[in-house]
mmCIF file of C-alpha atoms in Angstrom:
data_model
loop_
_atom_site.group_PDB
_atom_site.id
_atom_site.type_symbol
_atom_site.label_atom_id
_atom_site.label_comp_id
_atom_site.label_asym_id
_atom_site.label_seq_id
_atom_site.Cartn_x
_atom_site.Cartn_y
_atom_site.Cartn_z
ATOM 1 C CA UNK A 1 -19.926 7.488 -18.017
ATOM 2 C CA UNK A 2 -16.687 7.789 -20.221
ATOM 3 C CA UNK A 3 -16.875 7.944 -24.540
ATOM 4 C CA UNK A 4 -16.005 5.229 -25.241
ATOM 5 C CA UNK A 5 -14.055 5.294 -27.672
ATOM 6 C CA UNK A 6 -13.206 2.340 -31.069
ATOM 7 C CA UNK A 7 -9.540 1.499 -32.530
ATOM 8 C CA UNK A 8 -8.838 -0.892 -34.933
ATOM 9 C CA UNK A 9 -6.454 -4.079 -33.776
ATOM 10 C CA UNK A 10 -4.859 -7.036 -35.608
ATOM 11 C CA UNK A 11 -5.281 -10.307 -33.816
ATOM 12 C CA UNK A 12 -2.690 -12.075 -33.128
ATOM 13 C CA UNK A 13 -1.373 -15.645 -32.313
ATOM 14 C CA UNK A 14 1.839 -16.851 -30.199
ATOM 15 C CA UNK A 15 2.791 -20.251 -30.672
ATOM 16 C CA UNK A 16 4.071 -21.804 -27.089
ATOM 17 C CA UNK A 17 4.380 -26.157 -27.185
ATOM 18 C CA UNK A 18 1.331 -26.343 -24.921
ATOM 19 C CA UNK A 19 -0.861 -24.297 -27.761
ATOM 20 C CA UNK A 20 -0.932 -20.256 -28.509
ATOM 21 C CA UNK A 21 -0.750 -17.004 -27.201
ATOM 22 C CA UNK A 22 -3.392 -15.349 -28.294
ATOM 23 C CA UNK A 23 -3.645 -11.118 -28.352
ATOM 24 C CA UNK A 24 -4.524 -7.830 -29.515
ATOM 25 C CA UNK A 25 -1.900 -5.609 -31.470
ATOM 26 C CA UNK A 26 -2.746 -2.151 -32.085
ATOM 27 C CA UNK A 27 -0.567 0.113 -34.412
ATOM 28 C CA UNK A 28 1.870 -0.526 -36.427
ATOM 29 C CA UNK A 29 3.381 -4.240 -36.713
ATOM 30 C CA UNK A 30 6.763 -2.399 -37.159
ATOM 31 C CA UNK A 31 6.748 -1.211 -33.632
ATOM 32 C CA UNK A 32 7.538 -3.237 -30.454
ATOM 33 C CA UNK A 33 5.206 -2.944 -28.970
ATOM 34 C CA UNK A 34 3.717 -2.089 -25.087
ATOM 35 C CA UNK A 35 3.017 -5.166 -23.358
ATOM 36 C CA UNK A 36 -0.119 -5.322 -21.683
ATOM 37 C CA UNK A 37 -0.661 -7.995 -18.902
ATOM 38 C CA UNK A 38 -4.413 -8.430 -17.483
ATOM 39 C CA UNK A 39 -5.306 -8.957 -13.711
ATOM 40 C CA UNK A 40 -6.058 -12.706 -12.589
ATOM 41 C CA UNK A 41 -9.096 -14.180 -13.986
ATOM 42 C CA UNK A 42 -9.571 -11.027 -17.292
ATOM 43 C CA UNK A 43 -8.181 -11.178 -20.420
ATOM 44 C CA UNK A 44 -6.586 -9.062 -23.489
ATOM 45 C CA UNK A 45 -10.822 -6.839 -23.312
ATOM 46 C CA UNK A 46 -10.109 -5.364 -19.945
ATOM 47 C CA UNK A 47 -8.013 -2.862 -21.892
ATOM 48 C CA UNK A 48 -10.076 -2.094 -25.010
ATOM 49 C CA UNK A 49 -11.684 1.536 -23.610
ATOM 50 C CA UNK A 50 -7.850 2.445 -22.120
ATOM 51 C CA UNK A 51 -5.668 1.590 -25.222
ATOM 52 C CA UNK A 52 -7.081 4.588 -27.593
ATOM 53 C CA UNK A 53 -6.852 6.234 -25.403
ATOM 54 C CA UNK A 54 -2.671 6.167 -25.400
ATOM 55 C CA UNK A 55 -0.351 7.849 -27.038
ATOM 56 C CA UNK A 56 -0.637 7.235 -31.221
ATOM 57 C CA UNK A 57 2.232 8.343 -33.484
ATOM 58 C CA UNK A 58 6.021 5.784 -32.930
ATOM 59 C CA UNK A 59 3.689 3.457 -30.687
ATOM 60 C CA UNK A 60 2.299 0.202 -31.025
ATOM 61 C CA UNK A 61 0.666 -1.748 -28.026
ATOM 62 C CA UNK A 62 -0.707 -5.696 -27.830
ATOM 63 C CA UNK A 63 -2.742 -6.949 -24.730
ATOM 64 C CA UNK A 64 -2.500 -10.363 -24.627
ATOM 65 C CA UNK A 65 -4.521 -13.519 -22.653
ATOM 66 C CA UNK A 66 -2.090 -14.748 -20.418
ATOM 67 C CA UNK A 67 -2.934 -19.049 -20.924
ATOM 68 C CA UNK A 68 -5.740 -19.961 -19.156
ATOM 69 C CA UNK A 69 -7.349 -17.104 -20.114
ATOM 70 C CA UNK A 70 -9.585 -15.453 -23.145
ATOM 71 C CA UNK A 71 -8.352 -17.351 -26.353
ATOM 72 C CA UNK A 72 -5.277 -18.388 -25.357
ATOM 73 C CA UNK A 73 -4.415 -22.408 -24.742
ATOM 74 C CA UNK A 74 -4.801 -24.018 -21.702
ATOM 75 C CA UNK A 75 -2.209 -26.103 -20.326
ATOM 76 C CA UNK A 76 -2.394 -29.570 -20.757
ATOM 77 C CA UNK A 77 -3.907 -31.479 -17.788
ATOM 78 C CA UNK A 78 -2.992 -32.675 -14.745
ATOM 79 C CA UNK A 79 -0.908 -29.627 -14.907
ATOM 80 C CA UNK A 80 -1.169 -25.677 -11.913
ATOM 81 C CA UNK A 81 -0.493 -22.111 -13.091
ATOM 82 C CA UNK A 82 1.828 -20.476 -10.747
ATOM 83 C CA UNK A 83 3.064 -17.180 -10.596
ATOM 84 C CA UNK A 84 6.647 -18.633 -12.878
ATOM 85 C CA UNK A 85 4.737 -19.976 -15.528
ATOM 86 C CA UNK A 86 3.539 -16.324 -16.543
ATOM 87 C CA UNK A 87 6.673 -15.106 -15.830
ATOM 88 C CA UNK A 88 8.834 -17.416 -18.645
ATOM 89 C CA UNK A 89 5.326 -16.564 -21.428
ATOM 90 C CA UNK A 90 6.387 -13.040 -20.862
ATOM 91 C CA UNK A 91 9.724 -13.870 -21.653
ATOM 92 C CA UNK A 92 8.880 -16.594 -24.386
ATOM 93 C CA UNK A 93 6.192 -13.774 -25.888
ATOM 94 C CA UNK A 94 10.372 -11.486 -25.971
ATOM 95 C CA UNK A 95 12.307 -13.807 -27.084
ATOM 96 C CA UNK A 96 9.547 -14.762 -29.671
ATOM 97 C CA UNK A 97 9.973 -11.677 -31.379
ATOM 98 C CA UNK A 98 13.369 -10.856 -30.477
ATOM 99 C CA UNK A 99 13.207 -7.263 -28.523
ATOM 100 C CA UNK A 100 16.024 -6.548 -27.096
ATOM 101 C CA UNK A 101 13.444 -4.816 -24.791
ATOM 102 C CA UNK A 102 10.208 -4.621 -23.600
ATOM 103 C CA UNK A 103 8.210 -2.348 -21.968
ATOM 104 C CA UNK A 104 4.777 -3.556 -20.051
ATOM 105 C CA UNK A 105 1.896 -2.006 -18.848
ATOM 106 C CA UNK A 106 0.082 -4.125 -16.019
ATOM 107 C CA UNK A 107 -3.445 -4.468 -13.792
ATOM 108 C CA UNK A 108 -3.436 -6.379 -10.915
ATOM 109 C CA UNK A 109 -1.985 -9.648 -11.408
ATOM 110 C CA UNK A 110 0.066 -8.515 -14.226
ATOM 111 C CA UNK A 111 1.825 -5.289 -12.636
ATOM 112 C CA UNK A 112 2.648 -8.120 -10.033
ATOM 113 C CA UNK A 113 4.678 -9.531 -12.925
ATOM 114 C CA UNK A 114 5.441 -6.517 -14.552
ATOM 115 C CA UNK A 115 7.302 -6.260 -11.248
ATOM 116 C CA UNK A 116 8.913 -9.488 -10.700
ATOM 117 C CA UNK A 117 9.696 -9.299 -14.396
ATOM 118 C CA UNK A 118 10.977 -5.392 -14.101
ATOM 119 C CA UNK A 119 13.428 -7.135 -11.104
ATOM 120 C CA UNK A 120 14.499 -10.135 -11.959
ATOM 121 C CA UNK A 121 15.525 -8.993 -15.744
ATOM 122 C CA UNK A 122 16.002 -5.665 -15.500
ATOM 123 C CA UNK A 123 18.712 -5.090 -18.622
ATOM 124 C CA UNK A 124 15.563 -6.728 -20.384
ATOM 125 C CA UNK A 125 13.385 -4.088 -19.799
ATOM 126 C CA UNK A 126 12.796 -0.255 -20.395
ATOM 127 C CA UNK A 127 9.355 0.821 -18.849
ATOM 128 C CA UNK A 128 6.875 -0.402 -16.377
ATOM 129 C CA UNK A 129 3.638 1.188 -15.741
ATOM 130 C CA UNK A 130 1.515 -0.962 -13.369
ATOM 131 C CA UNK A 131 -1.861 -0.347 -12.316
ATOM 132 C CA UNK A 132 -3.569 -0.880 -8.292
ATOM 133 C CA UNK A 133 -0.701 -4.270 -7.836
ATOM 134 C CA UNK A 134 3.004 -3.090 -6.878
ATOM 135 C CA UNK A 135 4.234 -6.680 -5.645
ATOM 136 C CA UNK A 136 4.092 -10.197 -4.596
ATOM 137 C CA UNK A 137 1.729 -11.185 -1.361
ATOM 138 C CA UNK A 138 4.637 -11.382 1.288
ATOM 139 C CA UNK A 139 2.417 -11.936 4.120
ATOM 140 C CA UNK A 140 3.680 -15.469 5.071
ATOM 141 C CA UNK A 141 0.269 -16.877 6.652
ATOM 142 C CA UNK A 142 -1.366 -15.369 4.192
ATOM 143 C CA UNK A 143 -0.309 -17.322 1.608
ATOM 144 C CA UNK A 144 0.349 -20.670 4.156
ATOM 145 C CA UNK A 145 -3.668 -20.132 4.542
ATOM 146 C CA UNK A 146 -4.143 -19.410 0.691
ATOM 147 C CA UNK A 147 -2.059 -22.276 -0.623
ATOM 148 C CA UNK A 148 -3.689 -25.340 1.996
ATOM 149 C CA UNK A 149 -6.837 -24.290 0.859
ATOM 150 C CA UNK A 150 -5.795 -24.589 -2.824
ATOM 151 C CA UNK A 151 -4.434 -28.294 -2.926
ATOM 152 C CA UNK A 152 -7.559 -29.362 -1.582
ATOM 153 C CA UNK A 153 -9.510 -27.771 -3.892
ATOM 154 C CA UNK A 154 -6.943 -28.832 -7.535
ATOM 155 C CA UNK A 155 -8.016 -32.166 -7.362
ATOM 156 C CA UNK A 156 -11.154 -30.940 -8.181
ATOM 157 C CA UNK A 157 -10.586 -28.335 -10.504
ATOM 158 C CA UNK A 158 -8.303 -30.662 -12.135
ATOM 159 C CA UNK A 159 -10.982 -33.199 -12.614
ATOM 160 C CA UNK A 160 -13.634 -31.048 -14.088
ATOM 161 C CA UNK A 161 -11.988 -29.541 -16.600
ATOM 162 C CA UNK A 162 -11.282 -32.495 -18.433
ATOM 163 C CA UNK A 163 -15.983 -32.638 -18.864
ATOM 164 C CA UNK A 164 -17.546 -30.864 -20.400
ATOM 165 C CA UNK A 165 -20.386 -32.018 -18.343
ATOM 166 C CA UNK A 166 -18.850 -30.452 -15.016
ATOM 167 C CA UNK A 167 -18.542 -26.948 -17.030
ATOM 168 C CA UNK A 168 -21.236 -24.647 -15.344
ATOM 169 C CA UNK A 169 -23.251 -22.900 -17.591
ATOM 170 C CA UNK A 170 -25.078 -19.106 -17.681
ATOM 171 C CA UNK A 171 -27.245 -16.099 -18.441
ATOM 172 C CA UNK A 172 -25.949 -13.118 -19.363
ATOM 173 C CA UNK A 173 -27.332 -11.515 -16.524
ATOM 174 C CA UNK A 174 -26.105 -14.199 -14.263
ATOM 175 C CA UNK A 175 -22.742 -13.436 -14.858
ATOM 176 C CA UNK A 176 -22.810 -9.631 -14.764
ATOM 177 C CA UNK A 177 -24.051 -10.706 -11.174
ATOM 178 C CA UNK A 178 -20.984 -13.118 -11.279
ATOM 179 C CA UNK A 179 -18.672 -10.612 -12.094
ATOM 180 C CA UNK A 180 -19.213 -8.070 -10.650
ATOM 181 C CA UNK A 181 -19.408 -9.884 -7.123
ATOM 182 C CA UNK A 182 -16.141 -10.953 -7.768
ATOM 183 C CA UNK A 183 -14.572 -7.825 -8.637
ATOM 184 C CA UNK A 184 -16.557 -5.692 -5.712
ATOM 185 C CA UNK A 185 -18.258 -4.269 -8.251
ATOM 186 C CA UNK A 186 -15.767 -2.283 -9.733
ATOM 187 C CA UNK A 187 -17.238 -3.395 -13.081
ATOM 188 C CA UNK A 188 -20.548 -1.910 -14.745
ATOM 189 C CA UNK A 189 -22.831 -4.223 -17.183
ATOM 190 C CA UNK A 190 -21.169 -1.931 -20.101
ATOM 191 C CA UNK A 191 -17.675 -3.382 -18.320
ATOM 192 C CA UNK A 192 -18.522 -7.363 -18.610
ATOM 193 C CA UNK A 193 -18.959 -7.482 -21.717
ATOM 194 C CA UNK A 194 -15.605 -6.082 -23.237
ATOM 195 C CA UNK A 195 -14.580 -9.314 -21.392
ATOM 196 C CA UNK A 196 -17.168 -11.770 -22.437
ATOM 197 C CA UNK A 197 -15.964 -10.381 -26.016
ATOM 198 C CA UNK A 198 -12.982 -13.235 -24.981
ATOM 199 C CA UNK A 199 -13.956 -14.850 -22.153
ATOM 200 C CA UNK A 200 -16.801 -16.223 -22.330
ATOM 201 C CA UNK A 201 -18.908 -18.891 -25.593
ATOM 202 C CA UNK A 202 -22.055 -20.696 -25.635
ATOM 203 C CA UNK A 203 -22.427 -23.628 -24.044
ATOM 204 C CA UNK A 204 -22.498 -26.832 -26.149
ATOM 205 C CA UNK A 205 -24.519 -28.306 -22.886
ATOM 206 C CA UNK A 206 -27.740 -25.703 -22.144
ATOM 207 C CA UNK A 207 -30.041 -23.354 -24.926
ATOM 208 C CA UNK A 208 -29.284 -20.041 -24.155
ATOM 209 C CA UNK A 209 -26.418 -19.291 -22.047
ATOM 210 C CA UNK A 210 -22.695 -19.841 -21.804
ATOM 211 C CA UNK A 211 -19.603 -20.894 -19.826
ATOM 212 C CA UNK A 212 -16.654 -19.958 -19.125
ATOM 213 C CA UNK A 213 -13.565 -19.399 -21.628
ATOM 214 C CA UNK A 214 -11.331 -19.209 -19.054
ATOM 215 C CA UNK A 215 -9.633 -22.920 -17.123
ATOM 216 C CA UNK A 216 -11.020 -23.348 -14.170
ATOM 217 C CA UNK A 217 -7.868 -24.695 -12.518
ATOM 218 C CA UNK A 218 -6.456 -20.971 -12.561
ATOM 219 C CA UNK A 219 -9.136 -20.218 -9.854
ATOM 220 C CA UNK A 220 -5.899 -21.760 -7.578
ATOM 221 C CA UNK A 221 -3.165 -20.658 -8.939
ATOM 222 C CA UNK A 222 -0.035 -20.883 -7.475
ATOM 223 C CA UNK A 223 1.141 -18.153 -6.254
ATOM 224 C CA UNK A 224 5.390 -16.865 -6.048
ATOM 225 C CA UNK A 225 6.048 -16.016 -1.723
ATOM 226 C CA UNK A 226 8.647 -13.413 -1.280
ATOM 227 C CA UNK A 227 9.592 -11.913 1.727
ATOM 228 C CA UNK A 228 9.304 -8.886 2.097
ATOM 229 C CA UNK A 229 13.508 -8.113 2.216
ATOM 230 C CA UNK A 230 13.059 -10.550 -1.667
ATOM 231 C CA UNK A 231 10.806 -7.514 -3.316
ATOM 232 C CA UNK A 232 12.714 -5.186 -1.484
ATOM 233 C CA UNK A 233 16.032 -6.383 -3.271
ATOM 234 C CA UNK A 234 14.462 -7.071 -6.307
ATOM 235 C CA UNK A 235 13.646 -3.167 -6.624
ATOM 236 C CA UNK A 236 17.188 -2.195 -6.252
ATOM 237 C CA UNK A 237 17.459 -4.385 -9.705
ATOM 238 C CA UNK A 238 14.910 -2.419 -11.285
ATOM 239 C CA UNK A 239 16.146 1.581 -12.730
ATOM 240 C CA UNK A 240 14.429 1.409 -15.873
ATOM 241 C CA UNK A 241 11.791 4.620 -15.169
ATOM 242 C CA UNK A 242 8.305 2.988 -13.398
ATOM 243 C CA UNK A 243 4.967 3.797 -12.721
ATOM 244 C CA UNK A 244 2.396 2.746 -9.725
ATOM 245 C CA UNK A 245 -1.427 4.197 -10.770
ATOM 246 C CA UNK A 246 -3.182 2.795 -7.129
ATOM 247 C CA UNK A 247 -6.916 3.511 -7.312
ATOM 248 C CA UNK A 248 -8.548 4.762 -4.461
ATOM 249 C CA UNK A 249 -12.103 3.780 -4.103
ATOM 250 C CA UNK A 250 -11.765 0.484 -2.364
ATOM 251 C CA UNK A 251 -10.262 1.595 -0.067
ATOM 252 C CA UNK A 252 -12.595 5.174 0.783
ATOM 253 C CA UNK A 253 -15.872 1.722 0.604
ATOM 254 C CA UNK A 254 -12.995 -0.532 3.104
ATOM 255 C CA UNK A 255 -10.091 1.818 4.951
ATOM 256 C CA UNK A 256 -7.157 -0.001 5.284
ATOM 257 C CA UNK A 257 -5.307 -0.825 8.110
ATOM 258 C CA UNK A 258 -3.263 2.116 9.249
ATOM 259 C CA UNK A 259 0.173 -0.104 9.761
ATOM 260 C CA UNK A 260 -0.654 -1.522 6.240
ATOM 261 C CA UNK A 261 -0.605 1.957 4.747
ATOM 262 C CA UNK A 262 3.046 2.412 6.891
ATOM 263 C CA UNK A 263 4.238 -0.276 4.620
ATOM 264 C CA UNK A 264 3.267 0.277 1.680
ATOM 265 C CA UNK A 265 5.262 4.101 2.282
ATOM 266 C CA UNK A 266 8.094 2.300 3.908
ATOM 267 C CA UNK A 267 8.331 0.007 0.091
ATOM 268 C CA UNK A 268 8.142 3.162 -2.343
ATOM 269 C CA UNK A 269 10.218 5.350 -0.101
ATOM 270 C CA UNK A 270 12.818 2.396 -0.432
ATOM 271 C CA UNK A 271 11.810 2.709 -4.753
ATOM 272 C CA UNK A 272 12.512 6.069 -4.999
ATOM 273 C CA UNK A 273 16.064 5.576 -3.321
ATOM 274 C CA UNK A 274 17.025 3.270 -5.351
ATOM 275 C CA UNK A 275 15.259 4.739 -8.409
ATOM 276 C CA UNK A 276 14.884 8.275 -9.698
ATOM 277 C CA UNK A 277 12.005 7.646 -12.411
ATOM 278 C CA UNK A 278 9.863 4.834 -9.575
ATOM 279 C CA UNK A 279 6.479 7.420 -9.507
ATOM 280 C CA UNK A 280 3.610 6.561 -7.917
ATOM 281 C CA UNK A 281 0.344 8.124 -8.014
ATOM 282 C CA UNK A 282 -3.342 8.041 -6.543
ATOM 283 C CA UNK A 283 -6.925 8.013 -8.565
ATOM 284 C CA UNK A 284 -10.203 7.749 -8.035
ATOM 285 C CA UNK A 285 -12.147 4.766 -9.048
ATOM 286 C CA UNK A 286 -11.537 1.841 -8.128
ATOM 287 C CA UNK A 287 -9.761 -1.704 -9.407
ATOM 288 C CA UNK A 288 -10.734 -1.856 -13.045
ATOM 289 C CA UNK A 289 -10.868 2.498 -13.460
ATOM 290 C CA UNK A 290 -8.872 1.337 -16.648
ATOM 291 C CA UNK A 291 -11.644 0.318 -18.052
ATOM 292 C CA UNK A 292 -15.139 1.591 -16.017
ATOM 293 C CA UNK A 293 -13.024 5.043 -16.769
ATOM 294 C CA UNK A 294 -10.137 5.221 -18.747
ATOM 295 C CA UNK A 295 -9.619 9.230 -19.234
ATOM 296 C CA UNK A 296 -8.724 8.694 -15.328
ATOM 297 C CA UNK A 297 -6.187 6.869 -16.000
ATOM 298 C CA UNK A 298 -4.134 6.973 -19.270
ATOM 299 C CA UNK A 299 -3.725 10.824 -19.563
ATOM 300 C CA UNK A 300 -1.058 9.780 -17.241
ATOM 301 C CA UNK A 301 0.319 6.932 -18.576
ATOM 302 C CA UNK A 302 0.127 8.543 -21.978
ATOM 303 C CA UNK A 303 2.330 10.901 -20.524
ATOM 304 C CA UNK A 304 5.016 8.769 -18.809
ATOM 305 C CA UNK A 305 5.316 6.713 -22.884
ATOM 306 C CA UNK A 306 5.877 10.264 -23.611
ATOM 307 C CA UNK A 307 8.303 11.539 -21.232
ATOM 308 C CA UNK A 308 10.486 7.858 -21.434
ATOM 309 C CA UNK A 309 9.989 5.875 -24.179
ATOM 310 C CA UNK A 310 8.406 8.714 -26.674
ATOM 311 C CA UNK A 311 11.348 9.723 -29.905
ATOM 312 C CA UNK A 312 12.678 13.406 -28.063
ATOM 313 C CA UNK A 313 12.263 11.055 -24.540
ATOM 314 C CA UNK A 314 15.031 11.649 -21.661
ATOM 315 C CA UNK A 315 15.864 8.119 -21.400
#
């Protein structure tokens, strides 16, 4: 068990047409922060143990709750979530603060969004770190099957979102068990508490139980559909320093087929050929290693930040 450090932060609210984006800002308010984006169905609390280990002098950090997650507003009734909406959210945040450049650290879905943003808007980004994710899914058969299932389920989730009576409630222990199962046991009960701070609320209908703050419609998020060739075209656009950290714990428990591993290496080879500042590091741990064992990741990320974004950085 890693030693958990506390750090001071300020709650921030970023206005958007449908409500607000909530976030946690660590460090000076007059320094452009590194933006941290969490994974699917997580929230800004996923970085609570990680950010205190990152460089403090000359740096600040803003971890947001994506729309429909944590304390951020849900989108209007009848609408659905897509990767396009989340990429647009990043664009909107950058415009709101007037930053000419943006540095992004993303975990899982957040890493995919960072990759997409850097590829679509290379002139607006100066550094990317992705934690246990790299690019969108490019398996067309998988995407078709997923979309078919999502559309079939979507009407139910939209209907349920309108009624408090249909929102399920759980005991704290039940929530821990559900979260550990959904993450393939990559979070401990202690880790869950960091996500619960922004992710659950007392049930209004069932005493001593809790409801999820996340919008159930997020479960049927529409993925951005990109072919492998399209992702390679995005890679060619990305010129900023890019660090990809992969957790190998899941792979040890469920070995990936050799063809998939070969495709991963081939993709990264193309990345290396077009970007001399692309770095790939494997760490021991599961999908939420940045939360459960942050010291395994923070040192690598800190060195990368100091090398490319510090006062005496190379770029």
